[in-house]
PDB file of C-alpha atoms and ligand atoms in Angstrom:
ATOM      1  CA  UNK A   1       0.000   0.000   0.000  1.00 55.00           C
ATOM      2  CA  UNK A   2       1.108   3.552  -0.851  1.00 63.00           C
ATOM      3  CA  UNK A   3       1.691   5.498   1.550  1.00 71.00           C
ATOM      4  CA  UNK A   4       1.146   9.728   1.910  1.00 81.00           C
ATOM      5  CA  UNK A   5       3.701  12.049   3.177  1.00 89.00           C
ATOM      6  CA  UNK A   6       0.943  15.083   4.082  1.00 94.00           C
ATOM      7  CA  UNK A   7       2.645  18.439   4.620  1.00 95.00           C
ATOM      8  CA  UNK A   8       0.401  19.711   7.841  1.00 94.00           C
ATOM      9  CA  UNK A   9       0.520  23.288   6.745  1.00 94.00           C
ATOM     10  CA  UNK A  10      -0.289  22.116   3.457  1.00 95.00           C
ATOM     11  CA  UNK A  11      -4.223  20.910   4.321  1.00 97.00           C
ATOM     12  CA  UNK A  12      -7.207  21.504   2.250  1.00 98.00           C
ATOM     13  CA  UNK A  13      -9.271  23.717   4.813  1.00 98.00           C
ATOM     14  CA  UNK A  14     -12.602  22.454   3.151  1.00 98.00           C
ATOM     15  CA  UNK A  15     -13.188  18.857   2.011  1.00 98.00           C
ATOM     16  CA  UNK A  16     -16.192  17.740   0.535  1.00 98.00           C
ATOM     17  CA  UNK A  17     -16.982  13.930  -0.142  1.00 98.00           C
ATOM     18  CA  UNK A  18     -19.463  12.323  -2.647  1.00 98.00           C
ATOM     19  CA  UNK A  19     -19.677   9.146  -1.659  1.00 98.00           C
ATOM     20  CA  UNK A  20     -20.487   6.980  -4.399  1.00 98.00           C
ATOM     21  CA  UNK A  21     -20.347   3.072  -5.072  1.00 98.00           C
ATOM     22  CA  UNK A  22     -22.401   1.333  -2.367  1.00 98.00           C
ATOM     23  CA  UNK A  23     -24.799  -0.128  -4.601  1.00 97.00           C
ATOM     24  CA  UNK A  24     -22.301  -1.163  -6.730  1.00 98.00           C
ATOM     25  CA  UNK A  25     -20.163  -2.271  -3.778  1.00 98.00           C
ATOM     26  CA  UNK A  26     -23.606  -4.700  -2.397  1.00 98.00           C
ATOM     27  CA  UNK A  27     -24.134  -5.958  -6.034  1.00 98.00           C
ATOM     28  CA  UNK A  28     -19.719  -6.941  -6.885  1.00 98.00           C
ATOM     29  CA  UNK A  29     -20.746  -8.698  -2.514  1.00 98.00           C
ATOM     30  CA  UNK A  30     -23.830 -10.495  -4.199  1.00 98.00           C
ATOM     31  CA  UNK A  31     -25.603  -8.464  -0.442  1.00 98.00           C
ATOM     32  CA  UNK A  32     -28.476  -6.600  -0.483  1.00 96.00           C
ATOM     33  CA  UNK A  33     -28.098  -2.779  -1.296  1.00 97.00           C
ATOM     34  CA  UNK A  34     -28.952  -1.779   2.501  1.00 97.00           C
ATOM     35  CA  UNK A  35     -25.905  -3.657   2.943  1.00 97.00           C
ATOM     36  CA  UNK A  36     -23.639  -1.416   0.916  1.00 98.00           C
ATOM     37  CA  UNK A  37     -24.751   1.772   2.813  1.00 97.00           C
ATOM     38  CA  UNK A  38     -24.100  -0.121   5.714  1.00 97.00           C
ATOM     39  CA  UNK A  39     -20.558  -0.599   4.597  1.00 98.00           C
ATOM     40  CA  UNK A  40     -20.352   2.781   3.210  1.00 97.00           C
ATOM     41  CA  UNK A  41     -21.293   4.500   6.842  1.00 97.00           C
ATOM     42  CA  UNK A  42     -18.509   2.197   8.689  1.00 96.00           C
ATOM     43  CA  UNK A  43     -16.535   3.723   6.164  1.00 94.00           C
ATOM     44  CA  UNK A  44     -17.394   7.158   6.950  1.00 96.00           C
ATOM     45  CA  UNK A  45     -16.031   6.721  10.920  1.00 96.00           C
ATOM     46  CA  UNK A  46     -12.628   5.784  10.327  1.00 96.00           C
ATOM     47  CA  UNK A  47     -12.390   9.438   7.989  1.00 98.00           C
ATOM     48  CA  UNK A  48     -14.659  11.809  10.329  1.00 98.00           C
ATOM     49  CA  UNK A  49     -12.535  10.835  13.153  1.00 97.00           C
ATOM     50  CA  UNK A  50      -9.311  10.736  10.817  1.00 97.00           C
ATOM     51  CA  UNK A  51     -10.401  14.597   9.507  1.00 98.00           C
ATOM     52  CA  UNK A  52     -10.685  15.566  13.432  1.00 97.00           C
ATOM     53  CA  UNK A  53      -7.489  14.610  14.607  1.00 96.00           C
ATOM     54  CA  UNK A  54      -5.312  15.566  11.556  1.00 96.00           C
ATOM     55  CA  UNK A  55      -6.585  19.112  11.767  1.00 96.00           C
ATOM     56  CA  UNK A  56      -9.316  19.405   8.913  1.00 98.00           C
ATOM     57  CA  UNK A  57     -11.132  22.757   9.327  1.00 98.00           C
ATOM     58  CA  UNK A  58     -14.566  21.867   7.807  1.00 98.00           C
ATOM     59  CA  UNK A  59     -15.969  18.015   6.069  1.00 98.00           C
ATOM     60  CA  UNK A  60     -18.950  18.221   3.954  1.00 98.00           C
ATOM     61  CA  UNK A  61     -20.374  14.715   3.436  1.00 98.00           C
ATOM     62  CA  UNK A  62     -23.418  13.901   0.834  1.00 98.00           C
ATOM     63  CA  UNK A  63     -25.577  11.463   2.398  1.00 97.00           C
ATOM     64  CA  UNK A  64     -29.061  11.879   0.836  1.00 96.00           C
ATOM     65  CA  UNK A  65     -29.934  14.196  -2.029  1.00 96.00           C
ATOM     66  CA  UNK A  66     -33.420  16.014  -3.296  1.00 95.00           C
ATOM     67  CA  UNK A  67     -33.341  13.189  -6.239  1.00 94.00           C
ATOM     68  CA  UNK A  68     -32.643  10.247  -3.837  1.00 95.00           C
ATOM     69  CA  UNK A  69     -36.201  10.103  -2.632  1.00 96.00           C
ATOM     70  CA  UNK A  70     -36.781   8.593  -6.294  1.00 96.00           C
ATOM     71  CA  UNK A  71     -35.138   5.385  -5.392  1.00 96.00           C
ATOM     72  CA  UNK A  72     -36.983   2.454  -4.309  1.00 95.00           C
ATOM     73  CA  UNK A  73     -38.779   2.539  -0.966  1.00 96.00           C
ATOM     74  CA  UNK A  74     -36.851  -0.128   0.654  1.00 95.00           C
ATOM     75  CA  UNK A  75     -33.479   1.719  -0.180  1.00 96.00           C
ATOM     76  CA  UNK A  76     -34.723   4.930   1.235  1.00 97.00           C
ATOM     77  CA  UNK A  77     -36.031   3.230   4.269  1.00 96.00           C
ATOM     78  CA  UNK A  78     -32.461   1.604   4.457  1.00 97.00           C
ATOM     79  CA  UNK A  79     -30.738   4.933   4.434  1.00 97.00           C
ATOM     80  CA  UNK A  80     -33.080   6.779   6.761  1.00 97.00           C
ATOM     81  CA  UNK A  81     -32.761   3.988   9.428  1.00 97.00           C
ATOM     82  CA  UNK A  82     -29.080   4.117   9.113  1.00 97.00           C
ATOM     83  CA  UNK A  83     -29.008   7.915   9.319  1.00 97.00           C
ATOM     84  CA  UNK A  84     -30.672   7.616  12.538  1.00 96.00           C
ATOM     85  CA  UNK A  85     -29.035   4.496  14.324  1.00 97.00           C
ATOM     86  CA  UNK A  86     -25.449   6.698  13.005  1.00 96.00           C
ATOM     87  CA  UNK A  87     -26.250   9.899  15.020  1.00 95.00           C
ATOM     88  CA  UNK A  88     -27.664   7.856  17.760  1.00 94.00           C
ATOM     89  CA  UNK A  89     -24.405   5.841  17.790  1.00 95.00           C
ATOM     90  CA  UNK A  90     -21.905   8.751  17.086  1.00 96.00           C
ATOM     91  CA  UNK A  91     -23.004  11.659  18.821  1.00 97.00           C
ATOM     92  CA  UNK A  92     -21.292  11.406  22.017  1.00 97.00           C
ATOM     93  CA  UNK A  93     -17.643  10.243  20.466  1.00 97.00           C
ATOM     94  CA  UNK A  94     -18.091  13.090  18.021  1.00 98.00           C
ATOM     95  CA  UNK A  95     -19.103  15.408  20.992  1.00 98.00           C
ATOM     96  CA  UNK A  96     -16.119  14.131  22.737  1.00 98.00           C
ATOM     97  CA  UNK A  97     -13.949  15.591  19.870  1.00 97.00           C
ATOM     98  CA  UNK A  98     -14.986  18.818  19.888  1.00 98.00           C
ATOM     99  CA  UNK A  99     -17.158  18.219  16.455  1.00 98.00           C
ATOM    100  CA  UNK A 100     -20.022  21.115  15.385  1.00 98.00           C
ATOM    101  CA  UNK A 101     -22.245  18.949  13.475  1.00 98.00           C
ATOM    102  CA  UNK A 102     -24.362  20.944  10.787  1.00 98.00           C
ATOM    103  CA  UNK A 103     -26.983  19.527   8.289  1.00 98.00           C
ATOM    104  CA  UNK A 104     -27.328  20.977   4.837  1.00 98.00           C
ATOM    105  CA  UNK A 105     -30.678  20.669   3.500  1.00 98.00           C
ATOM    106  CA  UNK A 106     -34.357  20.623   3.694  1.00 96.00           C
ATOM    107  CA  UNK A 107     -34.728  19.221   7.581  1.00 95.00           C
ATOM    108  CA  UNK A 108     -38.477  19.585   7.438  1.00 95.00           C
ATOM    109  CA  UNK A 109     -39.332  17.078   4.939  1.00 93.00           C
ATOM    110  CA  UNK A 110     -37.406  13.936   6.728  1.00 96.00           C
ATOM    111  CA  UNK A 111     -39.374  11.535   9.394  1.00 96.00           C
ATOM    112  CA  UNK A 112     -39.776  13.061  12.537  1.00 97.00           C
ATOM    113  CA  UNK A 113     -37.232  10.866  14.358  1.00 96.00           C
ATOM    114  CA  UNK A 114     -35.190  11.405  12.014  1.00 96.00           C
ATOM    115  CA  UNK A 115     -35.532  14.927  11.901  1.00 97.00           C
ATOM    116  CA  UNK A 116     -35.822  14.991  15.832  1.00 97.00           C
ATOM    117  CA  UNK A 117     -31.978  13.761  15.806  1.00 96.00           C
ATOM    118  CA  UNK A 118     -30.275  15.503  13.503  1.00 97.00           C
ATOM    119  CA  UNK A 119     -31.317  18.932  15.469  1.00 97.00           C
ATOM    120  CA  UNK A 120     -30.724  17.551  18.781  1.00 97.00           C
ATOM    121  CA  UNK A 121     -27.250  16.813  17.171  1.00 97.00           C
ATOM    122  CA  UNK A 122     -26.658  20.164  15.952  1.00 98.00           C
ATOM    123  CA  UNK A 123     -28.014  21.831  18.989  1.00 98.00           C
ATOM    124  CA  UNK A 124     -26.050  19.988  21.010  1.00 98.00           C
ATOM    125  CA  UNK A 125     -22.199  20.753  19.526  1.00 98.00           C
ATOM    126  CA  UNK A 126     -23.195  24.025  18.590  1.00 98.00           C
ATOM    127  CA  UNK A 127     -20.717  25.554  20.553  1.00 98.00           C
ATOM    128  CA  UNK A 128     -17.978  23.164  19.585  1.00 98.00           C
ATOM    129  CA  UNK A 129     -14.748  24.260  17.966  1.00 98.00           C
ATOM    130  CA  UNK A 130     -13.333  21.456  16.256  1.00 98.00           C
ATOM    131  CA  UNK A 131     -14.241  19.740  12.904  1.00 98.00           C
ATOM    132  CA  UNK A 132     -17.262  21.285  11.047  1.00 98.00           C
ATOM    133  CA  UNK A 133     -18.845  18.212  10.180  1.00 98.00           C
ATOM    134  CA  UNK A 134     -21.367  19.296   7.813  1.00 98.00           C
ATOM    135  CA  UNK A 135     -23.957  16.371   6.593  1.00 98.00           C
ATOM    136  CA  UNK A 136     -25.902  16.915   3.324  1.00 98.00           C
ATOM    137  CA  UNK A 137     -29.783  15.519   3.836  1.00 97.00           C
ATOM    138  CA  UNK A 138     -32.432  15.848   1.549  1.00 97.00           C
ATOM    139  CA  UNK A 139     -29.979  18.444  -0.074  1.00 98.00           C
ATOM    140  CA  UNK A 140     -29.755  19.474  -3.807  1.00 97.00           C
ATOM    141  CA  UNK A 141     -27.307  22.681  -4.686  1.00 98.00           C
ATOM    142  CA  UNK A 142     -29.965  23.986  -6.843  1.00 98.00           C
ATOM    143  CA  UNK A 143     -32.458  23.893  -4.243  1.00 97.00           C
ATOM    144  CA  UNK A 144     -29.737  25.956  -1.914  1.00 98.00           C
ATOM    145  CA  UNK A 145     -29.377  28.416  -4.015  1.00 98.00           C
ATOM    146  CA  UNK A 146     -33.017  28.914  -4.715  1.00 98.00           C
ATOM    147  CA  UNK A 147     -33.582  29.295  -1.347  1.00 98.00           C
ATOM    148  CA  UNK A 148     -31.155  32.156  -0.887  1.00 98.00           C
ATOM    149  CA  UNK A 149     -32.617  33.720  -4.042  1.00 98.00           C
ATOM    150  CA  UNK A 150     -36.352  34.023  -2.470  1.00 98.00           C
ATOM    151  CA  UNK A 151     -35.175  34.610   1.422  1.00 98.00           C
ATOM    152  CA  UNK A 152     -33.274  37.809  -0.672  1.00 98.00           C
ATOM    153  CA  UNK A 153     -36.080  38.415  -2.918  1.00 98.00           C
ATOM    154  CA  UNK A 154     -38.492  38.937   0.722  1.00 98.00           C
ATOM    155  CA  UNK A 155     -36.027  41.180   2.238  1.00 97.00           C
ATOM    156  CA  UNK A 156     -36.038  42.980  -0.613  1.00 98.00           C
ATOM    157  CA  UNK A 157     -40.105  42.766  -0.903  1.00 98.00           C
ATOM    158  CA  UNK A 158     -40.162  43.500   2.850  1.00 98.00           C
ATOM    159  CA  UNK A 159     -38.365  46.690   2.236  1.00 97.00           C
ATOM    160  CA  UNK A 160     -34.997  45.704   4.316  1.00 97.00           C
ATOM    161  CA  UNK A 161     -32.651  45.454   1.958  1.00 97.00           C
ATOM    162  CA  UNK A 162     -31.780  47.230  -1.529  1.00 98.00           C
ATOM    163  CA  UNK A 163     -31.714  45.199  -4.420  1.00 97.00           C
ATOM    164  CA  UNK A 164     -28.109  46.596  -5.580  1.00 97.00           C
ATOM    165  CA  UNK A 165     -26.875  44.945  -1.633  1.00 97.00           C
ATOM    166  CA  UNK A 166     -27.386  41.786  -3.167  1.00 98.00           C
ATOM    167  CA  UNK A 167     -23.637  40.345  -3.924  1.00 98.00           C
ATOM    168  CA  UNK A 168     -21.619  37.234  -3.731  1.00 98.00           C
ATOM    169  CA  UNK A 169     -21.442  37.804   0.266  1.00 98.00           C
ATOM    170  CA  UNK A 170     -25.365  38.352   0.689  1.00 98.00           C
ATOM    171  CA  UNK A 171     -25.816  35.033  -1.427  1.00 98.00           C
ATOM    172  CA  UNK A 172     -23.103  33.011   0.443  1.00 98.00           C
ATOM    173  CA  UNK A 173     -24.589  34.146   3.813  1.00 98.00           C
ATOM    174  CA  UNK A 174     -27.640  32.484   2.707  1.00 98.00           C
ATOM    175  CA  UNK A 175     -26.401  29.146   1.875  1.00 98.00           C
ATOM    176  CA  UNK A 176     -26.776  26.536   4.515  1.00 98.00           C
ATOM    177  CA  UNK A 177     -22.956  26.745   4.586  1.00 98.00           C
ATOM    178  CA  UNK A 178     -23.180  30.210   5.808  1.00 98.00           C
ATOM    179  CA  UNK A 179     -20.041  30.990   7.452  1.00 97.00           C
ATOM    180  CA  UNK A 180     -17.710  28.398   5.521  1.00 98.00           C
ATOM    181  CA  UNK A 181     -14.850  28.807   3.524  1.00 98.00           C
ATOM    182  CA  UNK A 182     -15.464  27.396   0.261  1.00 98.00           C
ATOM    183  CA  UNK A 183     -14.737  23.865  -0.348  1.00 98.00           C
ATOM    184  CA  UNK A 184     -10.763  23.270  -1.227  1.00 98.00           C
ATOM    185  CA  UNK A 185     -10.592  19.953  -2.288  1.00 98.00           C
ATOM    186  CA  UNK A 186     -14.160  17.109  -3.703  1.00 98.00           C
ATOM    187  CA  UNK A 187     -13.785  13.543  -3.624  1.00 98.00           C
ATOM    188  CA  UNK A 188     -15.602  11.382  -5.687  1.00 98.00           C
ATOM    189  CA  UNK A 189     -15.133   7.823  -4.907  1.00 98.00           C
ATOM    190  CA  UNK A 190     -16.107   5.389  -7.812  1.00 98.00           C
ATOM    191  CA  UNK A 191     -14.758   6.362 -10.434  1.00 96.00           C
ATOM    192  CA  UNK A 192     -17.907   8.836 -11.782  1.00 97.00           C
ATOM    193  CA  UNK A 193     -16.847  12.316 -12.653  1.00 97.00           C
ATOM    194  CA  UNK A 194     -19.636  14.408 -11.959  1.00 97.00           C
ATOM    195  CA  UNK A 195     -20.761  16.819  -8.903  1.00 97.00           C
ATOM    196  CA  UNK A 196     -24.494  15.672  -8.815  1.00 96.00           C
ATOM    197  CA  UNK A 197     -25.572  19.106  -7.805  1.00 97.00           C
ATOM    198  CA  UNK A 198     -23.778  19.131  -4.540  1.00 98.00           C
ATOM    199  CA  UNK A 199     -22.301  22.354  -3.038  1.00 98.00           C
ATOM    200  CA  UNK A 200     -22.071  24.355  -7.024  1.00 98.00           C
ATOM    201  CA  UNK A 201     -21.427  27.561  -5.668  1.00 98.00           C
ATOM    202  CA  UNK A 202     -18.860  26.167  -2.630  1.00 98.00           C
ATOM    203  CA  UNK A 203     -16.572  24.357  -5.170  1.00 98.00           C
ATOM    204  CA  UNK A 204     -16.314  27.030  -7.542  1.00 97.00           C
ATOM    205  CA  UNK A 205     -12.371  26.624  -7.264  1.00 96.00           C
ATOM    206  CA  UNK A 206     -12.179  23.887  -5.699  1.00 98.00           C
ATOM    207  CA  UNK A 207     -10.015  20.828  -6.823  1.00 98.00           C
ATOM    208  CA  UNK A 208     -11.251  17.723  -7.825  1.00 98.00           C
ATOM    209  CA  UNK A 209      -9.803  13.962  -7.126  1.00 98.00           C
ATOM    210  CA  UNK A 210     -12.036  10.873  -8.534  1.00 98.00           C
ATOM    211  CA  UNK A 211     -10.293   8.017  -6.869  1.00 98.00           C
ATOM    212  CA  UNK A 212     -11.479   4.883  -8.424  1.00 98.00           C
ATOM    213  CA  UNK A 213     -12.321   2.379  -5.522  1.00 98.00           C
ATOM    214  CA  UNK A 214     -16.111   1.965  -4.369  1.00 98.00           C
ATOM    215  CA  UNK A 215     -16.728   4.271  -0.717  1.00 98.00           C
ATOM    216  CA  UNK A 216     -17.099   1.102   1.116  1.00 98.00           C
ATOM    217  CA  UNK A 217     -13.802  -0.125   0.201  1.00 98.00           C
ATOM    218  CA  UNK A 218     -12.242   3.543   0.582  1.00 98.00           C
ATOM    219  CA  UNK A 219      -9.778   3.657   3.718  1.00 98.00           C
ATOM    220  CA  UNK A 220      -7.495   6.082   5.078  1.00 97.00           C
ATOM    221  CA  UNK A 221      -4.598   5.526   3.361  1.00 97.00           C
ATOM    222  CA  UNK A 222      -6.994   5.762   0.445  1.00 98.00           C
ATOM    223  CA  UNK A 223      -8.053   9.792   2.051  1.00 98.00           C
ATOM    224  CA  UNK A 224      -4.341  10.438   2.438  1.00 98.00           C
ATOM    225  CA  UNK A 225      -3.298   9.989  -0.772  1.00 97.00           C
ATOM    226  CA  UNK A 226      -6.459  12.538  -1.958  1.00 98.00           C
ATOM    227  CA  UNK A 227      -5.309  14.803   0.435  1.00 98.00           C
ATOM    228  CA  UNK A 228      -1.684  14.203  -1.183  1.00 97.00           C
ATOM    229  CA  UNK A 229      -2.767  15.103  -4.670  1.00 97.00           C
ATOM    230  CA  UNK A 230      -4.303  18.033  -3.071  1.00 97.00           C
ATOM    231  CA  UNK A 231      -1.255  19.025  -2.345  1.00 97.00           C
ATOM    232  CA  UNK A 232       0.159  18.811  -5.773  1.00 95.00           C
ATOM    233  CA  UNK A 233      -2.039  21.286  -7.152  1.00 95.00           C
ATOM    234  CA  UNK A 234      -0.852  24.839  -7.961  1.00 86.00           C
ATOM    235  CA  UNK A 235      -4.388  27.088  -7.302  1.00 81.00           C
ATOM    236  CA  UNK A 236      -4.394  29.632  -9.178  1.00 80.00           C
ATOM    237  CA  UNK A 237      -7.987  31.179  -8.831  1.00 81.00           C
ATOM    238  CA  UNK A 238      -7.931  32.395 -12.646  1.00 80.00           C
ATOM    239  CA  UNK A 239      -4.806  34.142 -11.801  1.00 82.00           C
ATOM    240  CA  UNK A 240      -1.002  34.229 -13.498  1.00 76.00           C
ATOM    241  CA  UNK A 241       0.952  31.992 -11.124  1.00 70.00           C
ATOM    242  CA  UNK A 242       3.621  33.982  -9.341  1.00 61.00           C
ATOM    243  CA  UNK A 243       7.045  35.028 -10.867  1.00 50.00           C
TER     244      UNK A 243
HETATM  245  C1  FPP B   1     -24.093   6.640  -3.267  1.00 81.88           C
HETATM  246  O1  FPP B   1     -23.943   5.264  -3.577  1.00 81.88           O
HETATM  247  C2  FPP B   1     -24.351   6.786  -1.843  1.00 81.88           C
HETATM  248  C3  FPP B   1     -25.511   7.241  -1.322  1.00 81.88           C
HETATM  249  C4  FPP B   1     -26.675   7.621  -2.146  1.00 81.88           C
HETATM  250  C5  FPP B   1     -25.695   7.336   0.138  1.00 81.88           C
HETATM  251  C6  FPP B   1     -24.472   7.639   0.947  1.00 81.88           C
HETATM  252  C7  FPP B   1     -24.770   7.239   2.330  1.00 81.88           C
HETATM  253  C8  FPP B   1     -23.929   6.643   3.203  1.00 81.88           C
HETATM  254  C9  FPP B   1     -22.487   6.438   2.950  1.00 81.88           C
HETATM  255  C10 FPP B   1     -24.410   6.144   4.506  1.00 81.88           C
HETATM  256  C11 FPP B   1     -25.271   7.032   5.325  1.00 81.88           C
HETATM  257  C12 FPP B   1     -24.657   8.328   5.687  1.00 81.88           C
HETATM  258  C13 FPP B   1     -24.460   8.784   6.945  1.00 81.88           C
HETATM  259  C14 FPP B   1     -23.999  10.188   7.171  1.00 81.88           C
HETATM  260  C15 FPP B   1     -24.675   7.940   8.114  1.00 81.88           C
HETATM  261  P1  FPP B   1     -24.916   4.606  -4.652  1.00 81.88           P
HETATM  262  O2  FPP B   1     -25.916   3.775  -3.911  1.00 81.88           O
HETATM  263  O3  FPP B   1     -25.462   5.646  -5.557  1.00 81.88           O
HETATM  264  O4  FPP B   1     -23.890   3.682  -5.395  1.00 81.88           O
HETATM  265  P2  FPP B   1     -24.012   3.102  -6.878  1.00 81.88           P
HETATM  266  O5  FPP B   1     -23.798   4.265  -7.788  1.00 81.88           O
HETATM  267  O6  FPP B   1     -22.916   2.102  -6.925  1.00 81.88           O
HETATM  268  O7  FPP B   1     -25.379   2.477  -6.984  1.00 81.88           O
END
């Protein structure tokens, strides 16, 4: 196994994961799909807890997207029941480490329980100042920035703010990543190159690495050599690179 030399002064601030493959992962295990999430979320410890102690400023993680309702009921009853048994099981280790757990997306339309949890979760590290675990849920990019666009449009109705005020800044404080620096470096795990409307306007420059093993199989060493690629890469923000 390869292993990464990281340079600690050298680490994305931002890192957002698509986690993609689980199906895929169940179906090459000849196990039922609910299976394959299941491996995917053991997965998913090992690098929360990895992005923690390394240093990581902010993790954004895509667990359940606007279009994912569309998939058959058993699969979305799958992923909802292991959303819930994972901040049930996690909450106090990730409270332990200091972790501000934040969900982007539409809370209101999930189960109750479910949706019961994931505030009591973010209510209860709200005031912690370590990893900025961030947990897309029922979120879509699109939908974000939609959102932003008619909570402006009402101030602006309501006579509290000027349409010329509305810039990048007004729009990013809108987002539910309000308060974030963008995202640095997005994994997609699986070999599929696309960003499946997650976080559009937060990866704007950020850099892209499409390792090819499914998430379930994806370990640390697997991270560290993402993060080592990241640290390849001259950024150059559509500027000259310095003489
Ligand atoms: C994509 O794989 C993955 C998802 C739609 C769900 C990701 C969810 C988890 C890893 C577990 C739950 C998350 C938390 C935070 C506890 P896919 O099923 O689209 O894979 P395929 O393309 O191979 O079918």
């Amino acid at each position: 196994m390869k292993e990464a030399t990281l340079n600690p002064d050298r680490l994305p601030r931002h890192v957002g994961i698509i986690m993609d493959g689980n199906g895929r992962w169940a179906r090459k295990n000849k196990l039922k799909i609910a299976m394959g999430h299941r491996a995917g979320t053991e997965a998913l410890r090992e690098i929360i807890r990895n992005s923690s102690d390394i240093g990581i400023e902010a993790l954004s993680l895509y667990a359940f997207s606007t279009e994912n309702w569309a998939r058959p009921k058993p699969e979305v009853d799958a992923l909802m029941s292991l959303l819930l048994e994972f901040f049930r099981s996690e909450i106090d280790e990730l409270h332990q480490k200091n972790v501000r757990i934040r969900i982007l997306g539409e809370k209101d339309a999930l189960p109750p329980q479910q949706r019961l949890a994931l505030i009591a979760a973010e209510t209860r590290t709200f005031d912690n100042t370590g990893l900025k675990l961030n947990i897309a849920i029922n979120y879509g990019s699109r939908a974000e920035l939609a959102r932003a666009a008619r909570l402006l449009a009402r101030e602006v109705a309501e006579g509290i703010r000027l349409p010329d005020s509305v810039d990048e800044a007004a729009v990013a404080g809108l987002l539910y990543t309000a308060g974030l620096p963008d995202v640095d470096l997005l994994i997609r795990t699986s070999g599929e190159m696309r960003l499946s409307n997650f976080m559009l306007w937060q990866c704007a420059y950020a850099e892209f690495v499409f390792p090819k093993k499914l998430w379930p199989d994806f370990t640390l060493e697997d991270y560290h050599l993402c993060l080592a690629e990241y640290q390849t890469r001259s950024r150059r923000y559509g500027k000259r690179e310095e003489e």
